[in-house]
PDB file of C-alpha atoms in Angstrom:
ATOM      1  CA  ASP A   1      15.048 -16.683  16.176  1.00  0.00           C
ATOM      2  CA  GLN A   2      15.795 -13.007  16.707  1.00  0.00           C
ATOM      3  CA  GLN A   3      19.461 -12.126  16.599  1.00  0.00           C
ATOM      4  CA  VAL A   4      18.910  -8.481  17.568  1.00  0.00           C
ATOM      5  CA  LYS A   5      16.486  -7.776  20.386  1.00  0.00           C
ATOM      6  CA  GLN A   6      14.980  -4.540  21.581  1.00  0.00           C
ATOM      7  CA  ASN A   7      12.975  -5.660  24.572  1.00  0.00           C
ATOM      8  CA  SER A   8      11.263  -2.357  25.285  1.00  0.00           C
ATOM      9  CA  PRO A   9       8.553  -1.649  22.699  1.00  0.00           C
ATOM     10  CA  SER A  10       8.089   1.869  24.028  1.00  0.00           C
ATOM     11  CA  LEU A  11       9.663   4.490  26.259  1.00  0.00           C
ATOM     12  CA  SER A  12       8.392   7.843  27.538  1.00  0.00           C
ATOM     13  CA  VAL A  13      10.779  10.531  28.706  1.00  0.00           C
ATOM     14  CA  GLN A  14      10.340  14.139  29.757  1.00  0.00           C
ATOM     15  CA  GLU A  15      11.873  16.841  27.624  1.00  0.00           C
ATOM     16  CA  GLY A  16      15.359  17.716  28.791  1.00  0.00           C
ATOM     17  CA  ARG A  17      15.956  14.379  30.453  1.00  0.00           C
ATOM     18  CA  ILE A  18      18.082  11.490  29.230  1.00  0.00           C
ATOM     19  CA  SER A  19      16.603   8.799  26.970  1.00  0.00           C
ATOM     20  CA  ILE A  20      18.272   5.387  27.122  1.00  0.00           C
ATOM     21  CA  LEU A  21      17.367   2.813  24.494  1.00  0.00           C
ATOM     22  CA  ASN A  22      18.710  -0.697  24.829  1.00  0.00           C
ATOM     23  CA  CYS A  23      19.595  -3.437  22.399  1.00  0.00           C
ATOM     24  CA  ASP A  24      20.903  -6.982  22.855  1.00  0.00           C
ATOM     25  CA  TYR A  25      22.304  -9.308  20.239  1.00  0.00           C
ATOM     26  CA  THR A  26      23.071 -13.006  20.144  1.00  0.00           C
ATOM     27  CA  ASN A  27      25.342 -13.449  17.117  1.00  0.00           C
ATOM     28  CA  SER A  28      29.032 -13.244  18.063  1.00  0.00           C
ATOM     29  CA  MET A  29      29.901 -12.518  14.426  1.00  0.00           C
ATOM     30  CA  PHE A  30      28.338  -9.045  14.624  1.00  0.00           C
ATOM     31  CA  ASP A  31      31.051  -6.424  14.672  1.00  0.00           C
ATOM     32  CA  TYR A  32      29.295  -3.286  13.510  1.00  0.00           C
ATOM     33  CA  PHE A  33      26.215  -1.734  15.061  1.00  0.00           C
ATOM     34  CA  LEU A  34      23.962   1.095  13.993  1.00  0.00           C
ATOM     35  CA  TRP A  35      20.990   3.039  15.276  1.00  0.00           C
ATOM     36  CA  TYR A  36      18.326   4.287  12.925  1.00  0.00           C
ATOM     37  CA  LYS A  37      15.473   6.654  13.675  1.00  0.00           C
ATOM     38  CA  LYS A  38      12.137   6.354  11.916  1.00  0.00           C
ATOM     39  CA  TYR A  39       9.230   8.770  11.680  1.00  0.00           C
ATOM     40  CA  PRO A  40       5.803   7.541  10.498  1.00  0.00           C
ATOM     41  CA  ALA A  41       5.522   7.050   6.730  1.00  0.00           C
ATOM     42  CA  GLU A  42       9.241   7.672   6.280  1.00  0.00           C
ATOM     43  CA  GLY A  43      12.208   5.374   5.889  1.00  0.00           C
ATOM     44  CA  PRO A  44      14.765   4.743   8.636  1.00  0.00           C
ATOM     45  CA  THR A  45      17.351   7.505   8.942  1.00  0.00           C
ATOM     46  CA  PHE A  46      20.873   6.690  10.056  1.00  0.00           C
ATOM     47  CA  LEU A  47      21.777   8.182  13.438  1.00  0.00           C
ATOM     48  CA  ILE A  48      25.031   6.780  14.741  1.00  0.00           C
ATOM     49  CA  SER A  49      27.177   3.670  14.515  1.00  0.00           C
ATOM     50  CA  ILE A  50      29.892   1.890  16.437  1.00  0.00           C
ATOM     51  CA  SER A  51      32.346  -0.847  15.561  1.00  0.00           C
ATOM     52  CA  SER A  52      33.410  -3.530  17.988  1.00  0.00           C
ATOM     53  CA  ILE A  53      36.878  -2.046  18.451  1.00  0.00           C
ATOM     54  CA  LYS A  54      35.275   0.820  20.359  1.00  0.00           C
ATOM     55  CA  ASP A  55      33.069   0.909  23.429  1.00  0.00           C
ATOM     56  CA  LYS A  56      31.680   4.398  22.919  1.00  0.00           C
ATOM     57  CA  ASN A  57      30.882   6.733  20.075  1.00  0.00           C
ATOM     58  CA  GLU A  58      29.479  10.214  20.478  1.00  0.00           C
ATOM     59  CA  ASP A  59      27.808  12.580  18.040  1.00  0.00           C
ATOM     60  CA  GLY A  60      26.259  15.670  19.547  1.00  0.00           C
ATOM     61  CA  ARG A  61      23.364  14.686  21.797  1.00  0.00           C
ATOM     62  CA  PHE A  62      23.656  11.032  20.789  1.00  0.00           C
ATOM     63  CA  THR A  63      26.038   8.512  22.341  1.00  0.00           C
ATOM     64  CA  VAL A  64      26.173   4.799  21.681  1.00  0.00           C
ATOM     65  CA  PHE A  65      27.770   2.450  24.184  1.00  0.00           C
ATOM     66  CA  LEU A  66      28.856  -1.088  23.332  1.00  0.00           C
ATOM     67  CA  ASN A  67      29.498  -3.857  25.855  1.00  0.00           C
ATOM     68  CA  LYS A  68      30.756  -6.668  23.672  1.00  0.00           C
ATOM     69  CA  SER A  69      31.158  -9.206  26.480  1.00  0.00           C
ATOM     70  CA  ALA A  70      27.503  -8.730  27.417  1.00  0.00           C
ATOM     71  CA  LYS A  71      26.420  -8.451  23.773  1.00  0.00           C
ATOM     72  CA  HIS A  72      24.609  -5.263  24.673  1.00  0.00           C
ATOM     73  CA  LEU A  73      24.487  -1.759  23.296  1.00  0.00           C
ATOM     74  CA  SER A  74      22.592   1.323  24.269  1.00  0.00           C
ATOM     75  CA  LEU A  75      21.765   4.684  22.758  1.00  0.00           C
ATOM     76  CA  HIS A  76      21.743   7.707  25.034  1.00  0.00           C
ATOM     77  CA  ILE A  77      20.039  10.928  23.979  1.00  0.00           C
ATOM     78  CA  VAL A  78      20.829  13.941  26.129  1.00  0.00           C
ATOM     79  CA  PRO A  79      18.957  16.210  26.436  1.00  0.00           C
ATOM     80  CA  SER A  80      15.839  14.663  24.917  1.00  0.00           C
ATOM     81  CA  GLN A  81      13.740  16.913  22.715  1.00  0.00           C
ATOM     82  CA  PRO A  82      10.152  16.533  21.440  1.00  0.00           C
ATOM     83  CA  GLY A  83      11.512  16.129  17.901  1.00  0.00           C
ATOM     84  CA  ASP A  84      13.283  12.988  19.043  1.00  0.00           C
ATOM     85  CA  SER A  85       9.918  11.233  19.320  1.00  0.00           C
ATOM     86  CA  ALA A  86      10.159   8.401  16.795  1.00  0.00           C
ATOM     87  CA  VAL A  87      10.812   4.665  16.521  1.00  0.00           C
ATOM     88  CA  TYR A  88      14.454   3.750  17.049  1.00  0.00           C
ATOM     89  CA  PHE A  89      15.877   0.641  15.433  1.00  0.00           C
ATOM     90  CA  CYS A  90      19.037  -1.108  16.468  1.00  0.00           C
ATOM     91  CA  ALA A  91      20.826  -2.914  13.615  1.00  0.00           C
ATOM     92  CA  ALA A  92      23.901  -5.110  13.334  1.00  0.00           C
ATOM     93  CA  SER A  93      26.144  -6.668  10.710  1.00  0.00           C
ATOM     94  CA  PRO A  94      29.381  -8.689  10.621  1.00  0.00           C
ATOM     95  CA  ILE A  95      31.332  -5.834   9.007  1.00  0.00           C
ATOM     96  CA  ALA A  96      30.883  -2.169   8.194  1.00  0.00           C
ATOM     97  CA  GLY A  97      29.402  -1.741   4.772  1.00  0.00           C
ATOM     98  CA  ASN A  98      28.544  -4.093   1.913  1.00  0.00           C
ATOM     99  CA  THR A  99      26.530  -6.509   4.034  1.00  0.00           C
ATOM    100  CA  PRO A 100      22.862  -6.755   4.959  1.00  0.00           C
ATOM    101  CA  LEU A 101      21.718  -5.379   8.284  1.00  0.00           C
ATOM    102  CA  VAL A 102      19.868  -7.391  10.933  1.00  0.00           C
ATOM    103  CA  PHE A 103      17.338  -5.216  12.731  1.00  0.00           C
ATOM    104  CA  GLY A 104      15.584  -5.302  16.066  1.00  0.00           C
ATOM    105  CA  LYS A 105      11.846  -4.677  16.309  1.00  0.00           C
ATOM    106  CA  GLY A 106      12.301  -1.075  17.354  1.00  0.00           C
ATOM    107  CA  THR A 107      11.518   1.050  20.411  1.00  0.00           C
ATOM    108  CA  ARG A 108       9.003   3.861  20.196  1.00  0.00           C
ATOM    109  CA  LEU A 109      10.330   6.891  22.061  1.00  0.00           C
ATOM    110  CA  SER A 110       7.934   9.596  23.181  1.00  0.00           C
ATOM    111  CA  VAL A 111       9.473  12.786  24.518  1.00  0.00           C
ATOM    112  CA  ILE A 112       6.920  14.710  26.528  1.00  0.00           C
ATOM    113  CA  ALA A 113       7.164  18.491  26.693  1.00  0.00           C
TER     114      ALA A 113
ATOM    115  CA  GLU Y   1      22.103  15.070  -3.192  1.00  0.00           C
ATOM    116  CA  ALA Y   2      18.867  13.225  -3.935  1.00  0.00           C
ATOM    117  CA  GLY Y   3      18.058  10.417  -1.547  1.00  0.00           C
ATOM    118  CA  VAL Y   4      16.802   6.919  -2.237  1.00  0.00           C
ATOM    119  CA  THR Y   5      13.520   7.133  -4.101  1.00  0.00           C
ATOM    120  CA  GLN Y   6      10.844   4.457  -4.113  1.00  0.00           C
ATOM    121  CA  PHE Y   7       7.742   4.208  -6.243  1.00  0.00           C
ATOM    122  CA  PRO Y   8       4.861   3.799  -5.686  1.00  0.00           C
ATOM    123  CA  SER Y   9       4.504   4.956  -2.097  1.00  0.00           C
ATOM    124  CA  HIS Y  10       1.428   2.787  -1.679  1.00  0.00           C
ATOM    125  CA  SER Y  11      -0.049  -0.053  -3.702  1.00  0.00           C
ATOM    126  CA  VAL Y  12      -3.296  -1.929  -3.112  1.00  0.00           C
ATOM    127  CA  ILE Y  13      -3.885  -5.032  -5.203  1.00  0.00           C
ATOM    128  CA  GLU Y  14      -5.920  -8.183  -5.045  1.00  0.00           C
ATOM    129  CA  LYS Y  15      -4.535 -11.587  -4.250  1.00  0.00           C
ATOM    130  CA  GLY Y  16      -3.222 -13.228  -7.392  1.00  0.00           C
ATOM    131  CA  GLN Y  17      -2.321 -10.001  -9.148  1.00  0.00           C
ATOM    132  CA  THR Y  18       1.168  -8.781  -9.996  1.00  0.00           C
ATOM    133  CA  VAL Y  19       2.893  -5.741  -8.552  1.00  0.00           C
ATOM    134  CA  THR Y  20       6.235  -4.166  -9.400  1.00  0.00           C
ATOM    135  CA  LEU Y  21       8.060  -1.905  -6.962  1.00  0.00           C
ATOM    136  CA  ARG Y  22      10.833   0.407  -8.074  1.00  0.00           C
ATOM    137  CA  CYS Y  23      13.838   1.814  -6.277  1.00  0.00           C
ATOM    138  CA  ASP Y  24      16.219   4.521  -7.453  1.00  0.00           C
ATOM    139  CA  PRO Y  25      19.326   4.487  -5.254  1.00  0.00           C
ATOM    140  CA  ILE Y  26      21.544   7.435  -4.496  1.00  0.00           C
ATOM    141  CA  SER Y  27      23.604   8.178  -7.581  1.00  0.00           C
ATOM    142  CA  GLY Y  28      26.943   6.388  -7.509  1.00  0.00           C
ATOM    143  CA  HIS Y  29      25.947   3.843  -4.870  1.00  0.00           C
ATOM    144  CA  ASP Y  30      26.957   0.361  -5.963  1.00  0.00           C
ATOM    145  CA  ASN Y  31      25.158  -1.443  -3.147  1.00  0.00           C
ATOM    146  CA  LEU Y  32      21.398  -1.724  -3.259  1.00  0.00           C
ATOM    147  CA  TYR Y  33      19.324  -3.622  -0.708  1.00  0.00           C
ATOM    148  CA  TRP Y  34      15.694  -4.601  -0.405  1.00  0.00           C
ATOM    149  CA  TYR Y  35      14.106  -5.077   3.014  1.00  0.00           C
ATOM    150  CA  ARG Y  36      10.573  -5.733   4.203  1.00  0.00           C
ATOM    151  CA  ARG Y  37       8.725  -4.884   7.385  1.00  0.00           C
ATOM    152  CA  VAL Y  38       5.589  -6.884   8.094  1.00  0.00           C
ATOM    153  CA  MET Y  39       2.925  -5.755  10.596  1.00  0.00           C
ATOM    154  CA  GLY Y  40       5.158  -3.762  12.965  1.00  0.00           C
ATOM    155  CA  LYS Y  41       7.774  -6.476  13.220  1.00  0.00           C
ATOM    156  CA  GLU Y  42      11.468  -6.083  12.561  1.00  0.00           C
ATOM    157  CA  ILE Y  43      12.775  -4.919   9.215  1.00  0.00           C
ATOM    158  CA  LYS Y  44      14.001  -8.032   7.408  1.00  0.00           C
ATOM    159  CA  PHE Y  45      16.563  -8.323   4.647  1.00  0.00           C
ATOM    160  CA  LEU Y  46      15.439  -9.636   1.272  1.00  0.00           C
ATOM    161  CA  LEU Y  47      18.379  -9.253  -1.103  1.00  0.00           C
ATOM    162  CA  HIS Y  48      21.523  -7.327  -1.957  1.00  0.00           C
ATOM    163  CA  PHE Y  49      22.826  -6.118  -5.319  1.00  0.00           C
ATOM    164  CA  VAL Y  50      26.347  -4.988  -6.020  1.00  0.00           C
ATOM    165  CA  LYS Y  51      25.972  -3.010  -9.219  1.00  0.00           C
ATOM    166  CA  GLU Y  52      23.875  -5.286 -11.422  1.00  0.00           C
ATOM    167  CA  SER Y  53      24.822  -8.560  -9.726  1.00  0.00           C
ATOM    168  CA  LYS Y  54      22.866 -10.303  -7.000  1.00  0.00           C
ATOM    169  CA  GLN Y  55      25.315 -10.601  -4.123  1.00  0.00           C
ATOM    170  CA  ASP Y  56      22.955 -12.231  -1.636  1.00  0.00           C
ATOM    171  CA  GLU Y  57      19.330 -13.223  -2.095  1.00  0.00           C
ATOM    172  CA  SER Y  58      19.054 -15.431   0.979  1.00  0.00           C
ATOM    173  CA  GLY Y  59      16.186 -13.372   2.379  1.00  0.00           C
ATOM    174  CA  MET Y  60      13.839 -13.733  -0.571  1.00  0.00           C
ATOM    175  CA  PRO Y  61      10.731 -15.551   0.727  1.00  0.00           C
ATOM    176  CA  ASN Y  62      10.007 -17.681  -2.344  1.00  0.00           C
ATOM    177  CA  ASN Y  63      10.095 -17.721  -6.128  1.00  0.00           C
ATOM    178  CA  ARG Y  64       7.103 -15.404  -6.408  1.00  0.00           C
ATOM    179  CA  PHE Y  65       9.553 -12.585  -5.791  1.00  0.00           C
ATOM    180  CA  LEU Y  66      11.858 -11.442  -8.578  1.00  0.00           C
ATOM    181  CA  ALA Y  67      14.348  -8.609  -8.276  1.00  0.00           C
ATOM    182  CA  GLU Y  68      16.344  -7.029 -11.049  1.00  0.00           C
ATOM    183  CA  ARG Y  69      18.863  -4.239 -11.369  1.00  0.00           C
ATOM    184  CA  THR Y  70      19.571  -3.838 -15.041  1.00  0.00           C
ATOM    185  CA  GLY Y  71      22.561  -1.643 -15.795  1.00  0.00           C
ATOM    186  CA  GLY Y  72      23.365  -1.293 -12.125  1.00  0.00           C
ATOM    187  CA  THR Y  73      21.158   1.735 -11.610  1.00  0.00           C
ATOM    188  CA  TYR Y  74      17.544   1.434 -10.476  1.00  0.00           C
ATOM    189  CA  SER Y  75      16.051  -1.812  -9.236  1.00  0.00           C
ATOM    190  CA  THR Y  76      12.637  -3.425  -9.468  1.00  0.00           C
ATOM    191  CA  LEU Y  77      11.028  -5.985  -7.201  1.00  0.00           C
ATOM    192  CA  LYS Y  78       8.159  -7.913  -8.729  1.00  0.00           C
ATOM    193  CA  VAL Y  79       5.705 -10.028  -6.791  1.00  0.00           C
ATOM    194  CA  GLN Y  80       3.782 -12.482  -8.952  1.00  0.00           C
ATOM    195  CA  PRO Y  81       1.266 -13.710  -7.966  1.00  0.00           C
ATOM    196  CA  ALA Y  82       0.756 -11.696  -4.797  1.00  0.00           C
ATOM    197  CA  GLU Y  83      -0.475 -13.485  -1.673  1.00  0.00           C
ATOM    198  CA  LEU Y  84      -2.032 -12.046   1.489  1.00  0.00           C
ATOM    199  CA  GLU Y  85       1.149 -12.615   3.530  1.00  0.00           C
ATOM    200  CA  ASP Y  86       3.111 -10.391   1.145  1.00  0.00           C
ATOM    201  CA  SER Y  87       1.506  -7.299   2.651  1.00  0.00           C
ATOM    202  CA  GLY Y  88       3.936  -4.988   4.373  1.00  0.00           C
ATOM    203  CA  VAL Y  89       6.278  -2.093   3.792  1.00  0.00           C
ATOM    204  CA  TYR Y  90       9.106  -2.721   1.336  1.00  0.00           C
ATOM    205  CA  PHE Y  91      12.185  -0.599   1.886  1.00  0.00           C
ATOM    206  CA  CYS Y  92      15.075  -0.060  -0.442  1.00  0.00           C
ATOM    207  CA  ALA Y  93      18.476   1.101   0.789  1.00  0.00           C
ATOM    208  CA  SER Y  94      21.729   1.996  -0.919  1.00  0.00           C
ATOM    209  CA  SER Y  95      25.291   2.469   0.197  1.00  0.00           C
ATOM    210  CA  GLN Y  96      28.809   2.948  -1.077  1.00  0.00           C
ATOM    211  CA  GLY Y  97      31.905   1.391   0.428  1.00  0.00           C
ATOM    212  CA  HIS Y  98      31.834   1.241   4.215  1.00  0.00           C
ATOM    213  CA  GLN Y  99      29.278   4.003   4.596  1.00  0.00           C
ATOM    214  CA  PRO Y 100      25.923   3.372   6.344  1.00  0.00           C
ATOM    215  CA  GLN Y 101      22.938   2.390   4.297  1.00  0.00           C
ATOM    216  CA  HIS Y 102      20.500   5.119   3.330  1.00  0.00           C
ATOM    217  CA  PHE Y 103      16.859   4.123   3.148  1.00  0.00           C
ATOM    218  CA  GLY Y 104      13.979   5.228   0.987  1.00  0.00           C
ATOM    219  CA  ASP Y 105      10.545   5.964   2.430  1.00  0.00           C
ATOM    220  CA  GLY Y 106       9.258   2.546   1.410  1.00  0.00           C
ATOM    221  CA  THR Y 107       6.344   1.173  -0.547  1.00  0.00           C
ATOM    222  CA  ARG Y 108       3.365   0.117   1.523  1.00  0.00           C
ATOM    223  CA  LEU Y 109       1.917  -2.954  -0.173  1.00  0.00           C
ATOM    224  CA  SER Y 110      -1.580  -4.105   0.730  1.00  0.00           C
ATOM    225  CA  ILE Y 111      -2.917  -7.374  -0.652  1.00  0.00           C
ATOM    226  CA  LEU Y 112      -6.690  -7.792  -0.437  1.00  0.00           C
TER     227      LEU Y 112
END
């Protein structure tokens, strides 16, 4: 039973446009959410996180939105660049730090020049 | 700062053999995690060390898997004997305090 779901296996976006990656979760105990980016043959790289006391966190071109009542979060990338092409994983845990992460299956983003 | 290092990057062994994976966390990180990704599915938690102690090993599939972290530095994950379903990419991650986990590039394990 998947607790973190990324229902879109892939997404294609034109360079310069906005990329929106979605993630849903089922466990009400999750209070801390992260996005990781993964290139082939490399490990996941931390992108951005958000705790449940916030509904938005921004870091440069990356913004994460959290809708706790809907158990939904999204990652916005604006503007999208070809180097953003990678697999994006949504992850969750009950607290920030010191606990294992529960991952979604990932969404493959392709940014087309 | 050196990142999380995993060795080997790729291992191919036959069913029934033994394989040992190694992870060197970022220096000073007390938390060390092992995860596994099988056939393009989600990355799944295996176990968590805090220094040399096993904090949580609820994700370990069975007793063919043995993890150690002697001295609280590097960690090893041994699979003995390996079965076909053990194939996948094994990731190690480390963290300190409330900071996000940093991942290594993984070991791709293929069981023939």
